[in-house]
């Protein structure tokens, strides 16, 4: 009997302690999307007396930090974490609501800052806002050269070193058949060309792997030879590697109104595959000669039913129960916006500033006049 009384007293004390930690006007809510590694009970509290934010109080975007979940973010900004599917619907690039990553930018509103553009076909389309917040993208060991830059590249012929693999601060010799880049003080990237079998079909220009940086010290016109020193070595550098200017930092610029209407295609990508989402860098097959300027914006457009276009066999063999109807002529739909960050004679480097689907090689890109 004494044991029962003690047990009852202990249980009462535990219950009272737990109640004291959970305030009378707060309800602890289990988080279906919480990660066990990041779970903090003190952050999973929703107060029924907290006023629901008005639309004007909700910011347009939220930058994800470590530990964030859609549940938390929705509760913070909307006041009701169970409304997370609506926030998810504003961000179609998120394919799995369980997985959002630090640095990603979530759209918290929809339809408030859309703009309208007229495609070259005359169709008008609505454009969702860019969510790109970083001011630059740095490419550590990848690069892109047009054919002209590759033709003027120098080659490392030798070094004042007694080892095969060259590294930081080693003195080298670079031969230039074209003195365009052979200027004292000029810093050039050391690179090798990506083999054809590692590139995509129909890809234009030259993709290169960057191994480091050299600084040109002088140039002898008689033997077309320069002295240089290695100022950066990402990987061991070898004799026979080439040197040329390779842009590795792409700084986002303010948008500039398109003064011309231009059609283009995505012809190269720096990724190891052909899909590029937000913050990716792609190249289009038009440039300065076609009137493209830094800051111009392209719209990547597609048309048709993507699933039907991907079929290699009859839909019935895949389990479809209805015959597909004859297909109408579908309109162009924008799937991404590109911002021009560098322009060459016949190519342009573009930053993917917003996308609802991954940008692929050979995608059509349009630069609407006045946009």
Short mmCIF file of C-alpha atoms in Angstrom, two decimals:
data_model
loop_
_atom_site.label_atom_id
_atom_site.label_comp_id
_atom_site.label_asym_id
_atom_site.label_seq_id
_atom_site.Cartn_x
_atom_site.Cartn_y
_atom_site.Cartn_z
CA UNK A 1 0.00 0.00 0.00
CA UNK A 2 2.86 2.38 0.78
CA UNK A 3 4.45 1.46 -2.57
CA UNK A 4 1.26 2.43 -4.44
CA UNK A 5 1.07 5.78 -2.68
CA UNK A 6 4.70 6.49 -3.53
CA UNK A 7 4.14 5.59 -7.19
CA UNK A 8 1.11 7.87 -7.39
CA UNK A 9 3.02 10.76 -5.81
CA UNK A 10 5.97 10.34 -8.20
CA UNK A 11 3.67 10.25 -11.22
CA UNK A 12 1.92 13.40 -10.03
CA UNK A 13 5.24 15.20 -9.64
CA UNK A 14 6.38 14.18 -13.14
CA UNK A 15 3.10 15.31 -14.68
CA UNK A 16 3.28 18.65 -12.88
CA UNK A 17 6.86 19.16 -14.03
CA UNK A 18 5.98 18.43 -17.66
CA UNK A 19 2.98 20.78 -17.47
CA UNK A 20 5.19 23.54 -16.07
CA UNK A 21 7.50 23.22 -19.10
CA UNK A 22 4.56 23.45 -21.50
CA UNK A 23 2.81 26.78 -20.91
CA UNK A 24 -0.97 26.82 -20.54
CA UNK A 25 -1.51 28.66 -23.84
CA UNK A 26 0.90 26.57 -25.95
CA UNK A 27 0.51 23.21 -27.68
CA UNK A 28 3.52 21.15 -28.71
CA UNK A 29 3.08 19.87 -32.26
CA UNK A 30 4.84 16.83 -33.71
CA UNK A 31 6.68 17.66 -36.92
CA UNK A 32 6.07 15.10 -39.71
CA UNK A 33 8.99 16.55 -41.69
CA UNK A 34 11.42 17.03 -38.83
CA UNK A 35 14.87 15.52 -39.07
CA UNK A 36 15.84 13.49 -35.95
CA UNK A 37 19.31 14.98 -36.09
CA UNK A 38 17.98 18.55 -35.88
CA UNK A 39 14.87 18.14 -33.77
CA UNK A 40 14.51 20.68 -30.98
CA UNK A 41 11.25 20.40 -28.95
CA UNK A 42 11.48 24.05 -27.86
CA UNK A 43 11.18 25.12 -31.52
CA UNK A 44 8.12 22.97 -32.22
CA UNK A 45 5.61 25.08 -30.33
CA UNK A 46 2.58 26.72 -31.90
CA UNK A 47 0.52 29.21 -29.96
CA UNK A 48 -3.20 29.40 -30.81
CA UNK A 49 -3.20 33.03 -29.64
CA UNK A 50 -0.50 34.09 -32.15
CA UNK A 51 -2.13 36.27 -34.82
CA UNK A 52 -2.02 34.99 -38.40
CA UNK A 53 0.29 37.24 -40.47
CA UNK A 54 -1.40 39.30 -43.15
CA UNK A 55 -0.28 38.91 -46.80
CA UNK A 56 1.59 42.21 -46.61
CA UNK A 57 3.60 40.96 -43.61
CA UNK A 58 4.84 37.82 -45.38
CA UNK A 59 8.11 38.32 -47.29
CA UNK A 60 8.32 37.12 -50.86
CA UNK A 61 11.11 34.60 -50.18
CA UNK A 62 12.90 32.75 -47.38
CA UNK A 63 16.50 31.55 -47.56
CA UNK A 64 16.81 28.06 -46.10
CA UNK A 65 19.20 27.56 -43.18
CA UNK A 66 20.41 24.35 -41.55
CA UNK A 67 17.57 22.64 -39.70
CA UNK A 68 14.73 24.27 -41.65
CA UNK A 69 11.73 22.21 -42.74
CA UNK A 70 8.72 23.20 -44.80
CA UNK A 71 6.66 22.63 -41.66
CA UNK A 72 8.71 25.15 -39.65
CA UNK A 73 8.87 27.73 -42.41
CA UNK A 74 5.13 27.59 -43.05
CA UNK A 75 4.35 27.89 -39.36
CA UNK A 76 6.68 30.87 -39.01
CA UNK A 77 5.35 32.91 -41.92
CA UNK A 78 1.80 31.67 -42.44
CA UNK A 79 0.87 30.88 -38.83
CA UNK A 80 -0.34 27.36 -39.64
CA UNK A 81 2.30 24.67 -40.29
CA UNK A 82 -0.35 22.34 -41.72
CA UNK A 83 -0.51 24.72 -44.70
CA UNK A 84 2.91 23.53 -45.89
CA UNK A 85 1.53 21.96 -49.14
CA UNK A 86 0.57 25.46 -50.35
CA UNK A 87 4.12 26.77 -49.84
CA UNK A 88 5.43 23.65 -51.56
CA UNK A 89 3.15 24.35 -54.55
CA UNK A 90 4.84 27.75 -54.98
CA UNK A 91 8.20 26.00 -55.46
CA UNK A 92 7.74 23.32 -58.14
CA UNK A 93 11.50 22.78 -58.40
CA UNK A 94 11.33 21.02 -55.00
CA UNK A 95 10.50 17.45 -56.00
CA UNK A 96 10.52 16.03 -52.46
CA UNK A 97 9.19 18.17 -49.56
CA UNK A 98 11.34 16.18 -47.12
CA UNK A 99 14.48 17.57 -48.72
CA UNK A 100 15.25 21.28 -48.75
CA UNK A 101 18.82 22.49 -48.56
CA UNK A 102 20.64 25.37 -46.84
CA UNK A 103 21.10 28.29 -49.19
CA UNK A 104 18.03 27.47 -51.24
CA UNK A 105 15.45 30.23 -51.70
CA UNK A 106 11.78 29.39 -51.15
CA UNK A 107 9.00 31.45 -52.67
CA UNK A 108 6.40 32.31 -49.98
CA UNK A 109 4.01 34.11 -52.29
CA UNK A 110 2.81 33.56 -55.79
CA UNK A 111 1.42 35.87 -58.44
CA UNK A 112 2.44 39.14 -56.79
CA UNK A 113 5.51 40.05 -58.81
CA UNK A 114 5.06 38.14 -62.06
CA UNK A 115 5.97 39.97 -65.25
CA UNK A 116 4.66 39.48 -68.78
CA UNK A 117 6.78 38.94 -71.89
CA UNK A 118 5.82 38.60 -75.55
CA UNK A 119 7.62 35.74 -77.27
CA UNK A 120 8.84 35.97 -80.84
CA UNK A 121 5.76 33.97 -81.88
CA UNK A 122 3.57 36.77 -80.51
CA UNK A 123 2.36 34.71 -77.55
CA UNK A 124 2.30 36.44 -74.17
CA UNK A 125 3.58 34.49 -71.17
CA UNK A 126 3.84 35.20 -67.46
CA UNK A 127 7.30 35.08 -65.94
CA UNK A 128 7.91 34.19 -62.32
CA UNK A 129 10.50 36.28 -60.45
CA UNK A 130 14.12 35.35 -60.11
CA UNK A 131 15.05 33.85 -56.76
CA UNK A 132 18.78 34.20 -57.26
CA UNK A 133 20.33 36.03 -54.31
CA UNK A 134 24.05 35.37 -54.63
CA UNK A 135 25.94 38.02 -56.60
CA UNK A 136 28.42 35.67 -58.28
CA UNK A 137 29.13 32.07 -59.21
CA UNK A 138 32.70 30.80 -59.02
CA UNK A 139 33.82 27.84 -61.11
CA UNK A 140 36.76 26.16 -59.43
CA UNK A 141 38.00 23.76 -62.09
CA UNK A 142 35.68 24.12 -65.07
CA UNK A 143 35.60 26.55 -67.94
CA UNK A 144 34.42 27.29 -71.45
CA UNK A 145 36.31 28.71 -74.42
CA UNK A 146 35.10 29.73 -77.84
CA UNK A 147 37.08 28.59 -80.86
CA UNK A 148 38.93 31.91 -81.26
CA UNK A 149 40.26 31.88 -77.68
CA UNK A 150 41.39 28.28 -78.06
CA UNK A 151 43.30 29.11 -81.26
CA UNK A 152 45.25 31.86 -79.44
CA UNK A 153 46.09 29.69 -76.41
CA UNK A 154 49.72 29.12 -75.41
CA UNK A 155 51.28 25.81 -74.43
CA UNK A 156 53.63 24.95 -71.54
CA UNK A 157 56.79 23.71 -73.26
CA UNK A 158 59.13 23.35 -70.29
CA UNK A 159 60.13 24.44 -66.79
CA UNK A 160 63.13 25.28 -64.64
CA UNK A 161 62.25 22.29 -62.47
CA UNK A 162 63.59 18.72 -62.26
CA UNK A 163 60.20 17.05 -61.63
CA UNK A 164 57.38 15.99 -63.92
CA UNK A 165 54.43 17.34 -61.90
CA UNK A 166 54.54 21.11 -61.56
CA UNK A 167 52.96 23.07 -58.74
CA UNK A 168 52.70 26.45 -57.00
CA UNK A 169 55.57 28.90 -57.56
CA UNK A 170 57.30 26.75 -60.18
CA UNK A 171 58.91 28.69 -63.06
CA UNK A 172 57.75 27.59 -66.51
CA UNK A 173 58.03 28.48 -70.21
CA UNK A 174 54.97 29.10 -72.36
CA UNK A 175 55.05 29.36 -76.15
CA UNK A 176 52.49 31.49 -77.99
CA UNK A 177 52.03 31.34 -81.77
CA UNK A 178 49.60 34.23 -81.34
CA UNK A 179 50.87 36.95 -78.95
CA UNK A 180 47.33 38.08 -78.04
CA UNK A 181 47.61 36.77 -74.47
CA UNK A 182 51.40 37.11 -74.05
CA UNK A 183 51.43 40.29 -71.99
CA UNK A 184 53.60 40.78 -68.91
CA UNK A 185 51.47 40.61 -65.78
CA UNK A 186 48.62 38.79 -67.53
CA UNK A 187 47.12 35.94 -65.49
CA UNK A 188 45.98 32.95 -67.52
CA UNK A 189 44.29 29.67 -66.64
CA UNK A 190 46.11 26.37 -67.15
CA UNK A 191 43.77 23.87 -68.76
CA UNK A 192 43.31 20.73 -70.79
CA UNK A 193 40.44 20.16 -73.19
CA UNK A 194 37.62 17.83 -72.14
CA UNK A 195 37.74 14.77 -74.45
CA UNK A 196 34.97 14.48 -77.05
CA UNK A 197 33.69 11.22 -75.54
CA UNK A 198 33.01 13.07 -72.28
CA UNK A 199 30.93 15.78 -73.95
CA UNK A 200 27.33 15.92 -75.08
CA UNK A 201 26.19 15.51 -78.66
CA UNK A 202 25.90 18.79 -80.59
CA UNK A 203 27.75 20.72 -77.88
CA UNK A 204 29.65 23.68 -79.29
CA UNK A 205 32.72 25.58 -78.11
CA UNK A 206 35.39 24.00 -75.94
CA UNK A 207 34.83 22.74 -72.42
CA UNK A 208 38.05 22.66 -70.44
CA UNK A 209 39.29 21.35 -67.13
CA UNK A 210 41.21 24.03 -65.23
CA UNK A 211 44.34 22.97 -63.33
CA UNK A 212 45.55 26.34 -62.05
CA UNK A 213 46.74 29.84 -62.92
CA UNK A 214 50.00 31.29 -64.27
CA UNK A 215 51.29 34.86 -64.43
CA UNK A 216 53.17 35.87 -67.57
CA UNK A 217 56.46 37.64 -66.79
CA UNK A 218 57.75 38.56 -70.26
CA UNK A 219 57.53 37.68 -73.96
CA UNK A 220 60.28 37.16 -76.54
CA UNK A 221 58.94 37.89 -80.03
CA UNK A 222 61.85 36.13 -81.73
CA UNK A 223 61.16 32.67 -80.33
CA UNK A 224 57.56 33.43 -79.25
CA UNK A 225 58.39 32.29 -75.73
CA UNK A 226 57.25 33.65 -72.38
CA UNK A 227 58.57 33.13 -68.89
CA UNK A 228 55.78 32.53 -66.37
CA UNK A 229 55.24 31.43 -62.80
CA UNK A 230 52.49 29.18 -61.44
CA UNK A 231 50.42 31.21 -58.97
CA UNK A 232 47.67 28.64 -58.36
CA UNK A 233 47.67 24.83 -58.64
CA UNK A 234 44.35 23.07 -58.15
CA UNK A 235 45.90 19.81 -59.36
CA UNK A 236 49.37 18.83 -60.57
CA UNK A 237 50.27 20.70 -63.77
CA UNK A 238 52.15 19.05 -66.62
CA UNK A 239 54.14 20.17 -69.61
CA UNK A 240 51.87 20.19 -72.63
CA UNK A 241 48.92 21.80 -70.85
CA UNK A 242 47.58 24.96 -72.48
CA UNK A 243 47.07 28.46 -71.08
CA UNK A 244 44.49 31.10 -72.01
CA UNK A 245 42.00 33.43 -70.30
CA UNK A 246 39.18 31.25 -68.91
CA UNK A 247 36.40 33.07 -67.13
CA UNK A 248 35.74 31.31 -63.83
CA UNK A 249 33.78 33.94 -61.92
CA UNK A 250 30.45 35.06 -63.32
CA UNK A 251 29.09 38.09 -61.51
CA UNK A 252 25.36 38.68 -61.68
CA UNK A 253 24.48 42.04 -63.20
CA UNK A 254 21.34 44.12 -63.10
CA UNK A 255 18.85 43.22 -65.83
CA UNK A 256 18.94 45.31 -68.99
CA UNK A 257 15.96 45.81 -71.28
CA UNK A 258 16.38 43.75 -74.45
CA UNK A 259 16.81 46.07 -77.42
CA UNK A 260 16.46 43.28 -79.97
CA UNK A 261 14.47 40.10 -80.43
CA UNK A 262 16.88 37.16 -80.71
CA UNK A 263 16.45 33.39 -81.07
CA UNK A 264 19.08 31.05 -79.65
CA UNK A 265 19.78 27.53 -78.40
CA UNK A 266 21.62 26.25 -75.35
CA UNK A 267 24.82 24.85 -76.84
CA UNK A 268 27.07 24.08 -73.87
CA UNK A 269 26.97 23.46 -70.15
CA UNK A 270 29.71 23.25 -67.55
CA UNK A 271 27.96 20.52 -65.58
CA UNK A 272 28.99 16.86 -66.02
CA UNK A 273 25.47 16.21 -67.27
CA UNK A 274 23.12 18.21 -69.47
CA UNK A 275 20.67 19.40 -66.81
CA UNK A 276 21.00 22.81 -65.16
CA UNK A 277 18.80 24.36 -62.50
CA UNK A 278 19.05 27.61 -60.58
CA UNK A 279 22.58 29.09 -60.34
CA UNK A 280 23.88 26.93 -63.19
CA UNK A 281 25.91 28.47 -66.01
CA UNK A 282 24.97 27.68 -69.62
CA UNK A 283 26.03 29.05 -72.99
CA UNK A 284 23.90 30.12 -75.96
CA UNK A 285 24.90 30.31 -79.62
CA UNK A 286 24.44 34.07 -80.07
CA UNK A 287 26.60 36.94 -78.93
CA UNK A 288 27.80 40.44 -79.65
CA UNK A 289 27.27 40.12 -83.40
CA UNK A 290 23.57 39.36 -82.83
CA UNK A 291 23.10 42.35 -80.52
CA UNK A 292 23.26 40.50 -77.20
CA UNK A 293 24.39 42.62 -74.23
CA UNK A 294 25.37 41.88 -70.65
CA UNK A 295 22.22 42.02 -68.52
CA UNK A 296 19.86 40.86 -71.27
CA UNK A 297 17.43 38.11 -70.31
CA UNK A 298 16.52 35.00 -72.27
CA UNK A 299 13.48 32.82 -71.69
CA UNK A 300 13.99 29.10 -72.17
CA UNK A 301 10.80 27.77 -73.78
CA UNK A 302 9.37 24.36 -74.56
CA UNK A 303 6.12 23.18 -76.03
CA UNK A 304 4.14 19.96 -76.02
CA UNK A 305 3.51 17.12 -73.56
CA UNK A 306 6.89 16.24 -72.07
CA UNK A 307 5.78 12.75 -71.04
CA UNK A 308 4.51 11.83 -74.50
CA UNK A 309 7.65 13.20 -76.10
CA UNK A 310 9.76 10.95 -73.89
CA UNK A 311 7.93 7.74 -74.87
CA UNK A 312 9.88 5.04 -76.69
CA UNK A 313 6.99 2.60 -76.70
CA UNK A 314 3.22 2.45 -76.78
CA UNK A 315 1.56 3.99 -73.69
CA UNK A 316 -0.57 0.85 -73.35
CA UNK A 317 2.58 -1.17 -72.70
CA UNK A 318 3.29 1.15 -69.80
CA UNK A 319 -0.13 0.56 -68.27
CA UNK A 320 -2.15 3.38 -69.85
CA UNK A 321 -5.85 2.45 -70.06
CA UNK A 322 -6.95 5.07 -72.58
CA UNK A 323 -5.83 5.73 -76.14
CA UNK A 324 -3.98 8.99 -76.57
CA UNK A 325 -5.91 11.58 -78.58
CA UNK A 326 -4.45 13.41 -81.57
CA UNK A 327 -2.19 16.14 -80.31
CA UNK A 328 -3.03 19.81 -80.89
CA UNK A 329 -0.45 22.52 -81.50
CA UNK A 330 0.61 23.45 -77.98
CA UNK A 331 1.82 26.96 -77.06
CA UNK A 332 5.36 27.76 -75.97
CA UNK A 333 5.77 27.68 -72.19
CA UNK A 334 8.70 29.32 -70.35
CA UNK A 335 10.58 26.94 -68.06
CA UNK A 336 13.54 29.13 -67.08
CA UNK A 337 15.00 32.61 -67.23
CA UNK A 338 18.64 33.24 -68.13
CA UNK A 339 20.62 36.39 -67.32
CA UNK A 340 23.52 37.20 -69.67
CA UNK A 341 26.70 37.68 -67.61
CA UNK A 342 29.36 37.60 -70.34
CA UNK A 343 29.25 38.20 -74.11
CA UNK A 344 31.70 37.08 -76.77
CA UNK A 345 31.57 37.53 -80.55
CA UNK A 346 29.12 34.70 -81.22
CA UNK A 347 28.39 33.17 -77.80
CA UNK A 348 27.10 34.34 -74.44
CA UNK A 349 27.43 32.95 -70.92
CA UNK A 350 24.17 32.97 -68.99
CA UNK A 351 23.26 32.41 -65.35
CA UNK A 352 20.08 30.42 -64.71
CA UNK A 353 18.30 32.83 -62.37
CA UNK A 354 14.95 31.05 -62.17
CA UNK A 355 13.65 27.70 -63.36
CA UNK A 356 10.69 25.39 -62.96
CA UNK A 357 12.41 22.57 -64.85
CA UNK A 358 16.04 21.77 -65.49
CA UNK A 359 17.54 23.47 -68.53
CA UNK A 360 18.90 20.97 -71.06
CA UNK A 361 21.22 21.03 -74.04
CA UNK A 362 19.54 22.15 -77.29
CA UNK A 363 16.70 23.91 -75.41
CA UNK A 364 15.31 26.92 -77.29
CA UNK A 365 15.99 30.33 -75.75
CA UNK A 366 14.30 33.57 -76.78
CA UNK A 367 15.29 37.13 -75.98
CA UNK A 368 11.99 39.06 -76.29
CA UNK A 369 12.39 42.67 -77.42
CA UNK A 370 11.47 45.13 -74.68
CA UNK A 371 11.68 42.55 -71.89
#
